[in-house]
XYZ file of C-alpha atoms in Angstrom:
355
model
C 10.563 -11.368 -62.880
C 10.600 -9.048 -59.796
C 9.221 -5.557 -60.266
C 11.605 -2.630 -59.775
C 10.508 0.556 -57.967
C 10.491 3.566 -60.213
C 12.143 6.782 -59.120
C 8.706 8.368 -58.727
C 7.493 5.600 -56.396
C 10.693 5.776 -54.370
C 10.316 9.524 -53.901
C 6.696 9.085 -52.764
C 7.803 6.460 -50.223
C 10.560 8.684 -48.828
C 8.198 11.662 -48.701
C 5.597 9.588 -46.842
C 8.171 8.519 -44.257
C 9.315 12.123 -43.782
C 5.742 13.302 -43.292
C 5.138 10.587 -40.681
C 8.343 11.510 -38.852
C 7.347 15.179 -38.943
C 3.883 14.393 -37.544
C 5.427 12.289 -34.787
C 7.813 15.090 -33.826
C 4.968 17.612 -33.917
C 2.817 15.399 -31.686
C 5.644 15.049 -29.167
C 6.255 18.788 -29.164
C 2.559 19.522 -28.594
C 2.374 16.917 -25.833
C 5.491 18.240 -24.090
C 4.335 21.846 -24.434
C 0.948 20.957 -22.954
C 2.642 19.096 -20.094
C 4.884 22.107 -19.485
C 1.901 24.469 -19.453
C 0.094 22.240 -16.949
C 3.137 22.192 -14.653
C 3.510 25.960 -15.026
C -0.206 26.436 -14.346
C -0.077 24.191 -11.269
C 2.585 26.404 -9.732
C 0.244 29.368 -10.147
C -2.776 27.351 -9.018
C -0.948 26.184 -5.893
C -0.261 29.766 -4.855
C -3.860 30.852 -5.506
C -5.501 27.841 -3.861
C -3.197 27.641 -0.831
C -3.615 31.330 -0.064
C -7.370 31.062 -0.481
C -7.745 27.993 1.742
C -5.516 29.531 4.418
C -7.686 32.638 4.301
C -11.038 30.842 4.628
C -9.746 28.609 7.425
C -8.427 31.529 9.457
C -11.125 34.121 8.754
C -14.119 32.135 7.561
C -17.093 30.874 9.528
C -19.639 28.156 8.882
C -22.189 30.717 7.694
C -19.904 33.087 5.787
C -16.604 32.776 3.972
C -14.572 34.641 1.332
C -15.443 34.056 -2.341
C -12.395 34.391 -4.597
C -12.855 35.696 -8.172
C -9.670 34.024 -9.403
C -11.005 30.653 -8.226
C -14.194 31.182 -10.231
C -12.132 32.100 -13.283
C -9.956 28.993 -13.143
C -12.849 26.599 -12.506
C -13.583 26.470 -16.245
C -10.450 24.324 -16.639
C -10.987 20.604 -15.832
C -7.387 20.254 -14.626
C -7.873 23.090 -12.147
C -11.123 21.645 -10.795
C -9.334 18.348 -10.129
C -6.370 20.158 -8.570
C -8.602 22.342 -6.366
C -10.537 19.271 -5.249
C -7.341 17.421 -4.273
C -5.964 20.371 -2.320
C -9.278 20.808 -0.517
C -9.306 17.153 0.509
C -5.701 17.323 1.712
C -6.571 20.368 3.822
C -9.740 18.793 5.247
C -7.739 15.843 6.570
C -5.719 18.225 8.734
C -8.635 20.046 10.359
C -11.750 19.357 12.374
C -14.573 21.349 13.931
C -15.384 24.751 12.411
C -12.447 24.644 9.967
C -13.638 21.335 8.530
C -17.182 22.696 8.180
C -15.891 25.769 6.359
C -13.983 23.568 3.915
C -17.123 21.546 3.358
C -18.997 24.770 2.496
C -16.239 25.637 0.024
C -16.625 22.170 -1.494
C -20.317 22.712 -2.205
C -20.128 26.420 -3.058
C -17.700 25.833 -5.920
C -19.677 22.737 -6.948
C -16.713 20.453 -6.483
C -19.187 17.768 -5.472
C -20.036 17.551 -9.180
C -16.379 16.840 -9.917
C -16.374 14.125 -7.252
C -19.516 12.551 -8.731
C -17.869 12.667 -12.154
C -14.986 10.616 -10.721
C -17.468 8.010 -9.470
C -18.643 7.469 -13.033
C -15.207 7.019 -14.572
C -14.052 3.643 -15.849
C -10.636 3.609 -14.188
C -10.686 2.044 -10.720
C -8.296 4.538 -9.106
C -10.492 7.465 -10.197
C -13.663 5.824 -8.867
C -11.894 5.082 -5.568
C -10.732 8.695 -5.392
C -14.283 9.908 -5.924
C -15.508 7.755 -3.043
C -12.708 9.043 -0.814
C -13.566 12.674 -1.567
C -17.304 12.278 -1.003
C -16.610 10.423 2.238
C -14.183 13.005 3.595
C -16.611 15.772 2.697
C -19.372 13.874 4.514
C -21.546 13.846 1.401
C -24.110 11.412 2.826
C -26.368 11.971 -0.176
C -23.815 10.013 -2.240
C -24.156 6.894 -0.083
C -26.684 5.022 -2.288
C -24.386 5.324 -5.299
C -21.343 4.398 -3.212
C -23.095 1.318 -1.812
C -23.797 0.146 -5.348
C -20.029 -0.343 -5.671
C -19.650 -2.758 -2.740
C -19.445 -5.584 -5.279
C -17.291 -3.755 -7.817
C -14.839 -5.945 -9.714
C -11.825 -3.912 -8.552
C -10.710 -4.507 -4.960
C -9.642 -0.890 -4.383
C -13.111 0.378 -5.259
C -14.732 -2.260 -3.041
C -12.501 -1.291 -0.126
C -13.316 2.402 -0.398
C -17.038 1.617 -0.695
C -16.857 -0.598 2.421
C -15.048 2.087 4.374
C -17.475 4.805 3.262
C -20.512 2.714 4.165
C -19.243 2.127 7.696
C -18.137 5.771 7.963
C -21.701 6.921 7.343
C -23.697 4.094 8.947
C -21.468 2.754 11.724
C -22.196 -0.844 12.734
C -25.158 -0.968 10.346
C -22.755 -0.392 7.461
C -21.206 -3.800 8.119
C -24.192 -5.551 6.554
C -22.039 -6.198 3.488
C -20.356 -8.928 5.563
C -23.528 -11.040 5.426
C -22.649 -12.433 2.005
C -19.037 -11.279 1.712
C -16.800 -13.862 0.008
C -13.647 -11.788 -0.409
C -10.751 -10.973 1.910
C -10.547 -8.052 4.321
C -6.898 -7.082 4.617
C -5.477 -6.268 8.048
C -5.232 -2.609 7.052
C -8.815 -2.547 5.805
C -10.023 -4.128 9.045
C -8.242 -1.455 11.083
C -9.714 1.331 8.942
C -13.243 0.009 9.231
C -13.170 -0.894 12.909
C -11.962 2.597 13.825
C -15.392 3.940 12.844
C -17.387 1.444 14.885
C -17.874 3.647 17.947
C -20.643 1.651 19.615
C -22.742 -1.459 19.138
C -26.534 -1.421 18.851
C -28.546 -3.411 21.391
C -29.285 -6.156 18.874
C -25.668 -6.527 17.717
C -24.980 -9.940 19.299
C -27.114 -12.065 16.903
C -25.505 -10.297 13.948
C -22.014 -10.824 15.357
C -22.735 -14.510 15.954
C -23.754 -14.969 12.332
C -20.379 -13.536 11.267
C -18.428 -15.513 13.876
C -19.891 -18.727 12.468
C -19.268 -17.669 8.868
C -17.337 -19.856 6.424
C -15.160 -16.872 5.491
C -12.002 -16.697 7.687
C -11.637 -12.980 6.977
C -15.154 -12.235 8.261
C -14.560 -14.351 11.388
C -11.278 -12.583 12.186
C -12.855 -9.159 11.759
C -15.741 -10.168 14.053
C -13.259 -11.405 16.644
C -11.585 -8.005 16.623
C -14.959 -6.448 17.352
C -15.338 -8.882 20.262
C -11.971 -7.706 21.581
C -12.720 -4.003 21.104
C -16.055 -4.096 22.916
C -15.144 -6.816 25.480
C -18.180 -8.959 24.681
C -17.910 -11.399 27.601
C -21.170 -13.104 26.676
C -19.508 -14.550 23.564
C -16.719 -16.342 25.443
C -18.420 -19.752 25.172
C -18.851 -19.304 21.428
C -15.160 -18.486 21.072
C -14.283 -21.910 22.471
C -16.424 -23.481 19.748
C -14.834 -21.368 17.013
C -11.381 -22.467 18.202
C -11.944 -25.659 16.192
C -12.240 -23.710 12.914
C -9.568 -25.189 10.593
C -7.937 -21.906 9.539
C -4.773 -21.252 11.649
C -5.153 -17.457 11.495
C -8.669 -17.745 12.887
C -7.405 -19.957 15.712
C -4.728 -17.401 16.616
C -7.295 -14.585 16.689
C -9.655 -16.684 18.814
C -6.873 -17.230 21.367
C -6.143 -13.480 21.449
C -9.851 -12.766 21.873
C -10.195 -15.234 24.743
C -7.273 -13.674 26.597
C -8.698 -10.227 25.848
C -11.916 -11.238 27.639
C -10.024 -13.318 30.229
C -12.915 -14.838 32.158
C -12.361 -17.196 35.100
C -11.716 -20.355 33.047
C -9.957 -18.888 29.977
C -6.510 -20.288 30.746
C -7.892 -23.680 31.775
C -9.935 -24.020 28.587
C -6.908 -23.218 26.441
C -4.478 -25.418 28.364
C -6.856 -28.364 27.915
C -6.494 -27.913 24.141
C -2.782 -27.114 24.231
C -1.473 -30.610 23.297
C -3.709 -30.751 20.210
C -2.513 -27.466 18.746
C 0.255 -26.470 16.343
C 3.290 -24.613 17.649
C 2.082 -21.148 16.541
C -1.163 -21.554 18.491
C 0.683 -22.987 21.500
C 3.016 -19.992 21.559
C 0.056 -17.611 21.373
C -1.386 -19.333 24.449
C 1.926 -19.074 26.303
C 2.197 -15.358 25.479
C -1.388 -14.879 26.634
C -0.662 -16.607 29.957
C 2.203 -14.194 30.511
C 0.176 -11.172 29.415
C -2.718 -11.989 31.764
C -0.336 -13.237 34.513
C -2.311 -16.466 34.821
C -0.631 -17.692 38.018
C -2.910 -20.726 38.140
C -0.847 -22.088 35.226
C 2.614 -21.587 36.730
C 3.099 -25.331 37.303
C 2.155 -26.011 33.686
C 4.700 -23.456 32.449
C 7.440 -24.853 34.679
C 6.880 -28.340 33.241
C 6.934 -27.026 29.684
C 10.048 -24.901 30.231
C 12.427 -27.866 30.211
C 10.446 -30.159 27.925
C 9.110 -27.955 25.146
C 10.676 -29.095 21.855
C 11.782 -25.729 20.386
C 14.141 -23.120 21.765
C 11.890 -20.223 20.681
C 9.038 -21.828 22.589
C 11.120 -22.230 25.746
C 12.147 -18.560 25.517
C 8.481 -17.526 25.454
C 7.724 -19.801 28.412
C 10.584 -18.309 30.429
C 9.363 -14.811 29.500
C 5.869 -15.714 30.712
C 7.230 -17.022 34.026
C 9.310 -13.906 34.475
C 6.262 -11.694 33.864
C 4.539 -13.582 36.712
C 7.373 -12.732 39.108
C 9.160 -16.092 38.966
C 12.655 -14.564 38.857
C 13.915 -16.589 41.817
C 12.680 -19.830 40.246
C 14.459 -19.087 36.976
C 17.646 -18.029 38.738
C 17.647 -21.181 40.904
C 17.051 -23.351 37.848
C 19.897 -21.589 36.065
C 22.322 -22.421 38.889
C 21.283 -26.062 38.796
C 22.005 -26.514 35.090
C 25.353 -27.631 33.751
C 27.342 -25.852 31.070
C 26.183 -26.928 27.624
C 22.586 -27.535 28.689
C 20.411 -25.823 26.008
C 18.016 -24.657 28.710
C 20.841 -22.658 30.290
C 21.150 -20.561 27.128
C 17.409 -19.918 27.146
C 17.291 -18.784 30.779
C 20.426 -16.654 30.434
C 18.918 -14.966 27.398
C 15.670 -14.112 29.221
C 17.355 -12.951 32.440
C 19.910 -10.871 30.568
C 17.152 -9.101 28.645
C 15.383 -8.367 31.932
C 18.410 -6.516 33.155
């Protein structure tokens, strides 16, 4: 026989539920009040911090700057320290020279470097990455050993910031992480990193060759961009060898690199391989011929103009011929074609765009 709740037990159950509901409401109220106070405080903090930073940038010097009592007072709050740090970093990005040095002094004077180090030791990836960003922007070179320990971090965002910071501080030498790198360098990450490679050391070529012959397509592509940036003509022969690498993106970057160097036999070497390539690589070669105005390949382009299998390809060929000054040839060919000939549409399209 089923047991029946007594009135006493029922009252206890209802009372328990009411207490839980009350505690939930109280928790929400406390949370919302705290959030409101933080927002209200941030409005005050913004006024204090912005006025202070404007003052030290305008009136401060590397050796002497204003010390604000209100800043010292608010620093006891963790939320303010984080807010002050973020505003300082945002300001530093906008300035250079003496202003940037003054902001760096502010960073160390108020011991915000300790806050940045605290971020490095957090568990959440976005906080660690933020810590690396701050220490990098503030040129805290003493943090580099700890930052380098994160080059193999499990989170990609942390790895990317550690890679960037290492190159920021060490230049070309900071690229040593590529020696055993098995991940992927995004296009954006490659641009960020390569912007801080200002010069190559005298012994850079052997290191570059080891990366060019890597098994990692991402490492090869990045190395090819270095070849393009520094016009390393002595690597042209190696580029021809790397053209056989099976990854299509690598092949495209090799073609761009070869045209970037553009030695005496660049176009001939690529045309010899043209029939063996996929359409994307063929089109990259055609664009390169137009870009470098390789007039020794005009006859090749004229043959391909009417025989190339795709319309997009024929448009690129006509564009390349036009860039070499072959307007009269294209116009004569246009007049010789009958209505309905697909090549007529291609030539009209290119000539119309020229106008």
